[in-house]
Amino acid sequence: MANAYHHGDLRQQAQHHALAVLHEHGDAALSLRALAKQLGVTTPALYRHFRNRDSLLAALATDGFQRLRQALLAVPGGHPRDILIGIGLAYIGFAQAHPNLYRLMFGGQRLPAGQHPELDAAGLAAFAVLEDATAAGQRSGYLGDTPLNTLTAAAWALVHGFAQLSIDGHLPPPEQAPHLARAISALLIDGTRAPAPTQNNNSNNL
Amino acid sequence: MANAYHHGDLRQQAQHHALAVLHEHGDAALSLRALAKQLGVTTPALYRHFRNRDSLLAALATDGFQRLRQALLAVPGGHPRDILIGIGLAYIGFAQAHPNLYRLMFGGQRLPAGQHPELDAAGLAAFAVLEDATAAGQRSGYLGDTPLNTLTAAAWALVHGFAQLSIDGHLPPPEQAPHLARAISALLIDGTRAPAPTQNNNSNNL
DNA sequence: GCGCAATGTTAACCCTGTTAACTTTGCCGG
DNA sequence: CCGGCAAAGTTAACAGGGTTAACATTGCGC
């Protein structure tokens, strides 16, 4: 259904090369004309596979969310604290490994919600991993009884903000401050952690 | 020195109109040609006042950082907890009030550090307010002995991430969840807060 | 084998940012 | 008071971008 007719499946090749350009030079450097030339094809040919330039970018971002989801799912199990910190580090690590892709995924305004259903679905699926981990941490009793929405928003905001600041050069680079990401993740954990029931008499945990 | 010659001070008028367009339609919609036409001037005239388009955007972003700094400085004094939460809310509120400006300020890659010294300085000045508040909270004994760099990074990451997610529609809008920003700020505070010495002496953190 | 739909091409339109060369304006020193 | 000089603006043009309409080609299914 989406396979080779004349030149081989152009859509997949275009997306592949576009991802390479995006990764190395950022989305602003991604030109349909240059891309078509690189693929040995005329520019309007791309319009048979993507409605417009934003549609191509949306496809790249969708793929990015799916890869982000896989990265988060790959975090090994264990103690809730380790899982939560592991997910935070995996999230931040993904952004640091693919800064331009991450910027596109959260570019805001460029790929508005509602216009690219697959993109929205992929984003939600990635978010769900984070939410599930938070919910599990809460079920296990490790996290306090803060509403799940609030917990998840705080966790997401922290890792997303850290990722964004890091890849934009507003924070010391990871090789210079290797423990920073872990430290800030731990800070939020210790804030959301329920007080130890043995030492403290507020035993109203659920 | 930068005043009226022919048309009145074009630079200031251009910046003013550009800010309006940015605020309403985002930076992608800001065209030098359209801007010049709106000002009753030809396009290259703008190049007498801005080296190029990015230079105009940098001027807008610089002004944004200065306004953000003022917003943070306007937070009233009081208990360290109230100051810290107040700054967080002011930061988030600024982003929500000027989403397109905020996106430009933290657009990443478009306005790379080092190319616009005034912009870098304004950004640092705004950041310094946040850092000072954190340091003051630590000096007062309200915050724990986490390294200041880590504390500030966590606070900045949280509010920046929340702001970004909020203005991109990834979180419930403020009128729908009015307490969310305060709640997540409090979460991080409670994590960074030093254990109360009177009630609890679990000084063995790991 | 014919036709149809998918795919790709050609030519063109309109919008960008940007620069070079030229013209106008107002101030400043002799 | 006036000549020149620098600032400010204009005209014309270039290069490149996304996008579309009209046309050509290919290959599969009836």
PDB file of N, CA and C in Angstrom, chain B residues 111-198:
ATOM      1  N   LEU B 111      18.425  31.456  18.099  1.00  0.00           N
ATOM      2  CA  LEU B 111      19.231  32.558  18.611  1.00  0.00           C
ATOM      3  C   LEU B 111      20.344  31.959  19.457  1.00  0.00           C
ATOM      4  N   PRO B 112      21.394  31.450  18.817  1.00  0.00           N
ATOM      5  CA  PRO B 112      22.417  30.726  19.565  1.00  0.00           C
ATOM      6  C   PRO B 112      23.190  31.660  20.486  1.00  0.00           C
ATOM      7  N   ALA B 113      23.553  31.131  21.631  1.00  0.00           N
ATOM      8  CA  ALA B 113      24.304  31.920  22.607  1.00  0.00           C
ATOM      9  C   ALA B 113      25.617  32.381  21.995  1.00  0.00           C
ATOM     10  N   GLY B 114      26.018  33.587  22.389  1.00  0.00           N
ATOM     11  CA  GLY B 114      27.290  34.107  21.915  1.00  0.00           C
ATOM     12  C   GLY B 114      27.155  35.027  20.719  1.00  0.00           C
ATOM     13  N   GLN B 115      26.035  34.962  20.024  1.00  0.00           N
ATOM     14  CA  GLN B 115      25.884  35.787  18.836  1.00  0.00           C
ATOM     15  C   GLN B 115      25.182  37.105  19.140  1.00  0.00           C
ATOM     16  N   HIS B 116      24.479  37.161  20.248  1.00  0.00           N
ATOM     17  CA  HIS B 116      23.754  38.379  20.607  1.00  0.00           C
ATOM     18  C   HIS B 116      24.048  38.690  22.074  1.00  0.00           C
ATOM     19  N   PRO B 117      25.125  39.401  22.316  1.00  0.00           N
ATOM     20  CA  PRO B 117      25.579  39.607  23.703  1.00  0.00           C
ATOM     21  C   PRO B 117      24.508  40.201  24.612  1.00  0.00           C
ATOM     22  N   GLU B 118      23.747  41.173  24.105  1.00  0.00           N
ATOM     23  CA  GLU B 118      22.707  41.766  24.940  1.00  0.00           C
ATOM     24  C   GLU B 118      21.671  40.723  25.359  1.00  0.00           C
ATOM     25  N   LEU B 119      21.357  39.850  24.426  1.00  0.00           N
ATOM     26  CA  LEU B 119      20.385  38.796  24.741  1.00  0.00           C
ATOM     27  C   LEU B 119      20.930  37.883  25.829  1.00  0.00           C
ATOM     28  N   ASP B 120      22.175  37.472  25.689  1.00  0.00           N
ATOM     29  CA  ASP B 120      22.764  36.599  26.696  1.00  0.00           C
ATOM     30  C   ASP B 120      22.760  37.276  28.055  1.00  0.00           C
ATOM     31  N   ALA B 121      23.126  38.558  28.077  1.00  0.00           N
ATOM     32  CA  ALA B 121      23.181  39.272  29.346  1.00  0.00           C
ATOM     33  C   ALA B 121      21.793  39.355  29.975  1.00  0.00           C
ATOM     34  N   ALA B 122      20.793  39.657  29.169  1.00  0.00           N
ATOM     35  CA  ALA B 122      19.440  39.773  29.708  1.00  0.00           C
ATOM     36  C   ALA B 122      18.966  38.434  30.250  1.00  0.00           C
ATOM     37  N   GLY B 123      19.295  37.354  29.533  1.00  0.00           N
ATOM     38  CA  GLY B 123      18.915  36.038  30.020  1.00  0.00           C
ATOM     39  C   GLY B 123      19.568  35.723  31.351  1.00  0.00           C
ATOM     40  N   LEU B 124      20.842  36.020  31.448  1.00  0.00           N
ATOM     41  CA  LEU B 124      21.539  35.757  32.703  1.00  0.00           C
ATOM     42  C   LEU B 124      20.956  36.590  33.840  1.00  0.00           C
ATOM     43  N   ALA B 125      20.607  37.836  33.535  1.00  0.00           N
ATOM     44  CA  ALA B 125      20.062  38.709  34.580  1.00  0.00           C
ATOM     45  C   ALA B 125      18.741  38.148  35.100  1.00  0.00           C
ATOM     46  N   ALA B 126      17.914  37.632  34.199  1.00  0.00           N
ATOM     47  CA  ALA B 126      16.646  37.047  34.638  1.00  0.00           C
ATOM     48  C   ALA B 126      16.911  35.796  35.471  1.00  0.00           C
ATOM     49  N   PHE B 127      17.823  34.987  34.992  1.00  0.00           N
ATOM     50  CA  PHE B 127      18.154  33.761  35.717  1.00  0.00           C
ATOM     51  C   PHE B 127      18.695  34.077  37.105  1.00  0.00           C
ATOM     52  N   ALA B 128      19.433  35.187  37.210  1.00  0.00           N
ATOM     53  CA  ALA B 128      20.049  35.531  38.489  1.00  0.00           C
ATOM     54  C   ALA B 128      18.995  35.758  39.571  1.00  0.00           C
ATOM     55  N   VAL B 129      17.835  36.291  39.182  1.00  0.00           N
ATOM     56  CA  VAL B 129      16.785  36.510  40.172  1.00  0.00           C
ATOM     57  C   VAL B 129      16.376  35.184  40.802  1.00  0.00           C
ATOM     58  N   LEU B 130      16.195  34.200  39.941  1.00  0.00           N
ATOM     59  CA  LEU B 130      15.810  32.881  40.434  1.00  0.00           C
ATOM     60  C   LEU B 130      16.908  32.301  41.327  1.00  0.00           C
ATOM     61  N   GLU B 131      18.137  32.476  40.876  1.00  0.00           N
ATOM     62  CA  GLU B 131      19.256  31.920  41.649  1.00  0.00           C
ATOM     63  C   GLU B 131      19.377  32.627  43.003  1.00  0.00           C
ATOM     64  N   ASP B 132      19.217  33.937  42.992  1.00  0.00           N
ATOM     65  CA  ASP B 132      19.312  34.674  44.245  1.00  0.00           C
ATOM     66  C   ASP B 132      18.249  34.218  45.233  1.00  0.00           C
ATOM     67  N   ALA B 133      17.029  34.029  44.729  1.00  0.00           N
ATOM     68  CA  ALA B 133      15.957  33.600  45.620  1.00  0.00           C
ATOM     69  C   ALA B 133      16.279  32.233  46.211  1.00  0.00           C
ATOM     70  N   THR B 134      16.808  31.335  45.379  1.00  0.00           N
ATOM     71  CA  THR B 134      17.162  30.020  45.891  1.00  0.00           C
ATOM     72  C   THR B 134      18.258  30.130  46.945  1.00  0.00           C
ATOM     73  N   ALA B 135      19.270  30.948  46.630  1.00  0.00           N
ATOM     74  CA  ALA B 135      20.363  31.109  47.585  1.00  0.00           C
ATOM     75  C   ALA B 135      19.858  31.700  48.893  1.00  0.00           C
ATOM     76  N   ALA B 136      18.952  32.661  48.804  1.00  0.00           N
ATOM     77  CA  ALA B 136      18.411  33.276  50.019  1.00  0.00           C
ATOM     78  C   ALA B 136      17.634  32.243  50.821  1.00  0.00           C
ATOM     79  N   GLY B 137      16.844  31.427  50.105  1.00  0.00           N
ATOM     80  CA  GLY B 137      16.107  30.387  50.800  1.00  0.00           C
ATOM     81  C   GLY B 137      17.038  29.414  51.512  1.00  0.00           C
ATOM     82  N   GLN B 138      18.176  29.195  50.895  1.00  0.00           N
ATOM     83  CA  GLN B 138      19.137  28.286  51.517  1.00  0.00           C
ATOM     84  C   GLN B 138      19.812  28.951  52.733  1.00  0.00           C
ATOM     85  N   ARG B 139      20.178  30.237  52.548  1.00  0.00           N
ATOM     86  CA  ARG B 139      20.815  30.942  53.665  1.00  0.00           C
ATOM     87  C   ARG B 139      19.901  31.008  54.883  1.00  0.00           C
ATOM     88  N   SER B 140      18.610  31.151  54.593  1.00  0.00           N
ATOM     89  CA  SER B 140      17.676  31.275  55.704  1.00  0.00           C
ATOM     90  C   SER B 140      17.483  29.944  56.432  1.00  0.00           C
ATOM     91  N   GLY B 141      18.012  28.871  55.876  1.00  0.00           N
ATOM     92  CA  GLY B 141      17.877  27.581  56.521  1.00  0.00           C
ATOM     93  C   GLY B 141      16.627  26.829  56.113  1.00  0.00           C
ATOM     94  N   TYR B 142      15.806  27.460  55.238  1.00  0.00           N
ATOM     95  CA  TYR B 142      14.564  26.789  54.848  1.00  0.00           C
ATOM     96  C   TYR B 142      14.834  25.666  53.858  1.00  0.00           C
ATOM     97  N   LEU B 143      15.793  25.867  52.999  1.00  0.00           N
ATOM     98  CA  LEU B 143      16.141  24.828  52.024  1.00  0.00           C
ATOM     99  C   LEU B 143      17.331  24.027  52.542  1.00  0.00           C
ATOM    100  N   GLY B 144      17.404  22.786  52.076  1.00  0.00           N
ATOM    101  CA  GLY B 144      18.465  21.899  52.532  1.00  0.00           C
ATOM    102  C   GLY B 144      19.822  22.294  51.992  1.00  0.00           C
ATOM    103  N   ASP B 145      20.808  21.451  52.227  1.00  0.00           N
ATOM    104  CA  ASP B 145      22.174  21.796  51.868  1.00  0.00           C
ATOM    105  C   ASP B 145      22.579  21.224  50.516  1.00  0.00           C
ATOM    106  N   THR B 146      21.607  20.954  49.672  1.00  0.00           N
ATOM    107  CA  THR B 146      21.933  20.565  48.310  1.00  0.00           C
ATOM    108  C   THR B 146      22.762  21.678  47.660  1.00  0.00           C
ATOM    109  N   PRO B 147      23.738  21.315  46.807  1.00  0.00           N
ATOM    110  CA  PRO B 147      24.525  22.368  46.140  1.00  0.00           C
ATOM    111  C   PRO B 147      23.621  23.370  45.426  1.00  0.00           C
ATOM    112  N   LEU B 148      24.005  24.612  45.484  1.00  0.00           N
ATOM    113  CA  LEU B 148      23.164  25.663  44.919  1.00  0.00           C
ATOM    114  C   LEU B 148      22.903  25.427  43.436  1.00  0.00           C
ATOM    115  N   ASN B 149      23.932  24.984  42.720  1.00  0.00           N
ATOM    116  CA  ASN B 149      23.750  24.708  41.294  1.00  0.00           C
ATOM    117  C   ASN B 149      22.606  23.730  41.070  1.00  0.00           C
ATOM    118  N   THR B 150      22.604  22.687  41.867  1.00  0.00           N
ATOM    119  CA  THR B 150      21.576  21.664  41.703  1.00  0.00           C
ATOM    120  C   THR B 150      20.210  22.213  42.047  1.00  0.00           C
ATOM    121  N   LEU B 151      20.131  22.911  43.156  1.00  0.00           N
ATOM    122  CA  LEU B 151      18.854  23.499  43.562  1.00  0.00           C
ATOM    123  C   LEU B 151      18.299  24.400  42.465  1.00  0.00           C
ATOM    124  N   THR B 152      19.147  25.299  41.985  1.00  0.00           N
ATOM    125  CA  THR B 152      18.678  26.259  40.993  1.00  0.00           C
ATOM    126  C   THR B 152      18.284  25.560  39.703  1.00  0.00           C
ATOM    127  N   ALA B 153      19.091  24.591  39.307  1.00  0.00           N
ATOM    128  CA  ALA B 153      18.759  23.867  38.081  1.00  0.00           C
ATOM    129  C   ALA B 153      17.416  23.176  38.216  1.00  0.00           C
ATOM    130  N   ALA B 154      17.171  22.578  39.366  1.00  0.00           N
ATOM    131  CA  ALA B 154      15.898  21.879  39.564  1.00  0.00           C
ATOM    132  C   ALA B 154      14.739  22.865  39.502  1.00  0.00           C
ATOM    133  N   ALA B 155      14.887  23.990  40.194  1.00  0.00           N
ATOM    134  CA  ALA B 155      13.802  24.970  40.211  1.00  0.00           C
ATOM    135  C   ALA B 155      13.538  25.512  38.810  1.00  0.00           C
ATOM    136  N   TRP B 156      14.624  25.862  38.138  1.00  0.00           N
ATOM    137  CA  TRP B 156      14.469  26.412  36.786  1.00  0.00           C
ATOM    138  C   TRP B 156      13.858  25.374  35.850  1.00  0.00           C
ATOM    139  N   ALA B 157      14.386  24.144  35.924  1.00  0.00           N
ATOM    140  CA  ALA B 157      13.863  23.096  35.050  1.00  0.00           C
ATOM    141  C   ALA B 157      12.377  22.894  35.292  1.00  0.00           C
ATOM    142  N   LEU B 158      11.981  22.907  36.549  1.00  0.00           N
ATOM    143  CA  LEU B 158      10.572  22.655  36.838  1.00  0.00           C
ATOM    144  C   LEU B 158       9.677  23.751  36.280  1.00  0.00           C
ATOM    145  N   VAL B 159       9.986  24.995  36.569  1.00  0.00           N
ATOM    146  CA  VAL B 159       9.106  26.069  36.107  1.00  0.00           C
ATOM    147  C   VAL B 159       9.190  26.231  34.587  1.00  0.00           C
ATOM    148  N   HIS B 160      10.394  26.072  34.049  1.00  0.00           N
ATOM    149  CA  HIS B 160      10.527  26.191  32.601  1.00  0.00           C
ATOM    150  C   HIS B 160       9.770  25.058  31.903  1.00  0.00           C
ATOM    151  N   GLY B 161       9.946  23.862  32.403  1.00  0.00           N
ATOM    152  CA  GLY B 161       9.250  22.734  31.791  1.00  0.00           C
ATOM    153  C   GLY B 161       7.750  22.882  31.905  1.00  0.00           C
ATOM    154  N   PHE B 162       7.290  23.286  33.061  1.00  0.00           N
ATOM    155  CA  PHE B 162       5.856  23.475  33.236  1.00  0.00           C
ATOM    156  C   PHE B 162       5.340  24.560  32.297  1.00  0.00           C
ATOM    157  N   ALA B 163       6.078  25.661  32.233  1.00  0.00           N
ATOM    158  CA  ALA B 163       5.655  26.747  31.351  1.00  0.00           C
ATOM    159  C   ALA B 163       5.549  26.267  29.913  1.00  0.00           C
ATOM    160  N   GLN B 164       6.587  25.603  29.459  1.00  0.00           N
ATOM    161  CA  GLN B 164       6.618  25.134  28.078  1.00  0.00           C
ATOM    162  C   GLN B 164       5.476  24.150  27.795  1.00  0.00           C
ATOM    163  N   LEU B 165       5.303  23.187  28.675  1.00  0.00           N
ATOM    164  CA  LEU B 165       4.230  22.210  28.474  1.00  0.00           C
ATOM    165  C   LEU B 165       2.877  22.901  28.508  1.00  0.00           C
ATOM    166  N   SER B 166       2.741  23.874  29.384  1.00  0.00           N
ATOM    167  CA  SER B 166       1.455  24.551  29.511  1.00  0.00           C
ATOM    168  C   SER B 166       1.103  25.344  28.258  1.00  0.00           C
ATOM    169  N   ILE B 167       2.042  26.140  27.784  1.00  0.00           N
ATOM    170  CA  ILE B 167       1.707  26.976  26.633  1.00  0.00           C
ATOM    171  C   ILE B 167       1.618  26.163  25.355  1.00  0.00           C
ATOM    172  N   ASP B 168       2.147  24.949  25.358  1.00  0.00           N
ATOM    173  CA  ASP B 168       2.006  24.099  24.178  1.00  0.00           C
ATOM    174  C   ASP B 168       0.784  23.204  24.264  1.00  0.00           C
ATOM    175  N   GLY B 169      -0.016  23.381  25.319  1.00  0.00           N
ATOM    176  CA  GLY B 169      -1.267  22.646  25.409  1.00  0.00           C
ATOM    177  C   GLY B 169      -1.130  21.222  25.884  1.00  0.00           C
ATOM    178  N   HIS B 170       0.011  20.887  26.466  1.00  0.00           N
ATOM    179  CA  HIS B 170       0.189  19.513  26.938  1.00  0.00           C
ATOM    180  C   HIS B 170      -0.303  19.318  28.371  1.00  0.00           C
ATOM    181  N   LEU B 171      -0.726  20.400  28.989  1.00  0.00           N
ATOM    182  CA  LEU B 171      -1.249  20.309  30.354  1.00  0.00           C
ATOM    183  C   LEU B 171      -2.609  20.988  30.368  1.00  0.00           C
ATOM    184  N   PRO B 172      -3.440  20.668  31.342  1.00  0.00           N
ATOM    185  CA  PRO B 172      -4.729  21.366  31.422  1.00  0.00           C
ATOM    186  C   PRO B 172      -4.498  22.869  31.550  1.00  0.00           C
ATOM    187  N   PRO B 173      -5.306  23.662  30.849  1.00  0.00           N
ATOM    188  CA  PRO B 173      -5.111  25.115  30.861  1.00  0.00           C
ATOM    189  C   PRO B 173      -5.306  25.673  32.272  1.00  0.00           C
ATOM    190  N   PRO B 174      -4.678  26.802  32.549  1.00  0.00           N
ATOM    191  CA  PRO B 174      -4.689  27.349  33.914  1.00  0.00           C
ATOM    192  C   PRO B 174      -6.099  27.592  34.451  1.00  0.00           C
ATOM    193  N   GLU B 175      -7.023  27.996  33.587  1.00  0.00           N
ATOM    194  CA  GLU B 175      -8.371  28.254  34.104  1.00  0.00           C
ATOM    195  C   GLU B 175      -9.091  26.952  34.466  1.00  0.00           C
ATOM    196  N   GLN B 176      -8.573  25.855  33.944  1.00  0.00           N
ATOM    197  CA  GLN B 176      -9.211  24.573  34.237  1.00  0.00           C
ATOM    198  C   GLN B 176      -8.574  23.893  35.453  1.00  0.00           C
ATOM    199  N   ALA B 177      -7.284  24.145  35.658  1.00  0.00           N
ATOM    200  CA  ALA B 177      -6.596  23.574  36.817  1.00  0.00           C
ATOM    201  C   ALA B 177      -5.804  24.698  37.484  1.00  0.00           C
ATOM    202  N   PRO B 178      -6.495  25.604  38.160  1.00  0.00           N
ATOM    203  CA  PRO B 178      -5.839  26.830  38.630  1.00  0.00           C
ATOM    204  C   PRO B 178      -4.762  26.574  39.678  1.00  0.00           C
ATOM    205  N   HIS B 179      -4.815  25.449  40.342  1.00  0.00           N
ATOM    206  CA  HIS B 179      -3.852  25.229  41.423  1.00  0.00           C
ATOM    207  C   HIS B 179      -2.655  24.390  40.979  1.00  0.00           C
ATOM    208  N   LEU B 180      -2.659  23.967  39.726  1.00  0.00           N
ATOM    209  CA  LEU B 180      -1.633  23.006  39.311  1.00  0.00           C
ATOM    210  C   LEU B 180      -0.232  23.593  39.433  1.00  0.00           C
ATOM    211  N   ALA B 181      -0.062  24.815  38.943  1.00  0.00           N
ATOM    212  CA  ALA B 181       1.271  25.413  38.984  1.00  0.00           C
ATOM    213  C   ALA B 181       1.746  25.543  40.430  1.00  0.00           C
ATOM    214  N   ARG B 182       0.861  25.981  41.298  1.00  0.00           N
ATOM    215  CA  ARG B 182       1.245  26.109  42.702  1.00  0.00           C
ATOM    216  C   ARG B 182       1.555  24.740  43.305  1.00  0.00           C
ATOM    217  N   ALA B 183       0.778  23.759  42.926  1.00  0.00           N
ATOM    218  CA  ALA B 183       0.970  22.425  43.504  1.00  0.00           C
ATOM    219  C   ALA B 183       2.327  21.836  43.106  1.00  0.00           C
ATOM    220  N   ILE B 184       2.695  21.979  41.838  1.00  0.00           N
ATOM    221  CA  ILE B 184       3.969  21.383  41.440  1.00  0.00           C
ATOM    222  C   ILE B 184       5.138  22.181  42.023  1.00  0.00           C
ATOM    223  N   SER B 185       4.961  23.488  42.162  1.00  0.00           N
ATOM    224  CA  SER B 185       6.015  24.260  42.814  1.00  0.00           C
ATOM    225  C   SER B 185       6.189  23.789  44.247  1.00  0.00           C
ATOM    226  N   ALA B 186       5.073  23.585  44.929  1.00  0.00           N
ATOM    227  CA  ALA B 186       5.140  23.130  46.319  1.00  0.00           C
ATOM    228  C   ALA B 186       5.792  21.748  46.408  1.00  0.00           C
ATOM    229  N   LEU B 187       5.528  20.918  45.423  1.00  0.00           N
ATOM    230  CA  LEU B 187       6.128  19.583  45.445  1.00  0.00           C
ATOM    231  C   LEU B 187       7.650  19.667  45.480  1.00  0.00           C
ATOM    232  N   LEU B 188       8.180  20.517  44.623  1.00  0.00           N
ATOM    233  CA  LEU B 188       9.644  20.606  44.606  1.00  0.00           C
ATOM    234  C   LEU B 188      10.146  21.256  45.888  1.00  0.00           C
ATOM    235  N   ILE B 189       9.420  22.239  46.387  1.00  0.00           N
ATOM    236  CA  ILE B 189       9.825  22.886  47.629  1.00  0.00           C
ATOM    237  C   ILE B 189       9.904  21.845  48.750  1.00  0.00           C
ATOM    238  N   ASP B 190       8.883  21.081  48.879  1.00  0.00           N
ATOM    239  CA  ASP B 190       8.880  20.109  49.971  1.00  0.00           C
ATOM    240  C   ASP B 190      10.007  19.101  49.810  1.00  0.00           C
ATOM    241  N   GLY B 191      10.468  18.962  48.577  1.00  0.00           N
ATOM    242  CA  GLY B 191      11.593  18.062  48.388  1.00  0.00           C
ATOM    243  C   GLY B 191      12.907  18.726  48.743  1.00  0.00           C
ATOM    244  N   THR B 192      12.989  19.972  48.501  1.00  0.00           N
ATOM    245  CA  THR B 192      14.246  20.654  48.773  1.00  0.00           C
ATOM    246  C   THR B 192      14.287  21.215  50.185  1.00  0.00           C
ATOM    247  N   ARG B 193      13.197  21.139  50.874  1.00  0.00           N
ATOM    248  CA  ARG B 193      13.155  21.700  52.216  1.00  0.00           C
ATOM    249  C   ARG B 193      13.999  20.854  53.167  1.00  0.00           C
ATOM    250  N   ALA B 194      14.749  21.529  54.018  1.00  0.00           N
ATOM    251  CA  ALA B 194      15.517  20.801  55.019  1.00  0.00           C
ATOM    252  C   ALA B 194      14.553  20.165  56.007  1.00  0.00           C
ATOM    253  N   PRO B 195      14.861  18.976  56.514  1.00  0.00           N
ATOM    254  CA  PRO B 195      13.972  18.341  57.495  1.00  0.00           C
ATOM    255  C   PRO B 195      13.846  19.219  58.729  1.00  0.00           C
ATOM    256  N   ALA B 196      12.624  19.331  59.196  1.00  0.00           N
ATOM    257  CA  ALA B 196      12.391  20.155  60.390  1.00  0.00           C
ATOM    258  C   ALA B 196      13.177  19.578  61.556  1.00  0.00           C
ATOM    259  N   PRO B 197      14.026  20.387  62.175  1.00  0.00           N
ATOM    260  CA  PRO B 197      14.896  19.832  63.222  1.00  0.00           C
ATOM    261  C   PRO B 197      14.132  19.444  64.478  1.00  0.00           C
ATOM    262  N   THR B 198      12.986  20.086  64.742  1.00  0.00           N
ATOM    263  CA  THR B 198      12.291  19.824  65.996  1.00  0.00           C
ATOM    264  C   THR B 198      11.549  18.503  65.957  1.00  0.00           C
TER     265      THR B 198
END
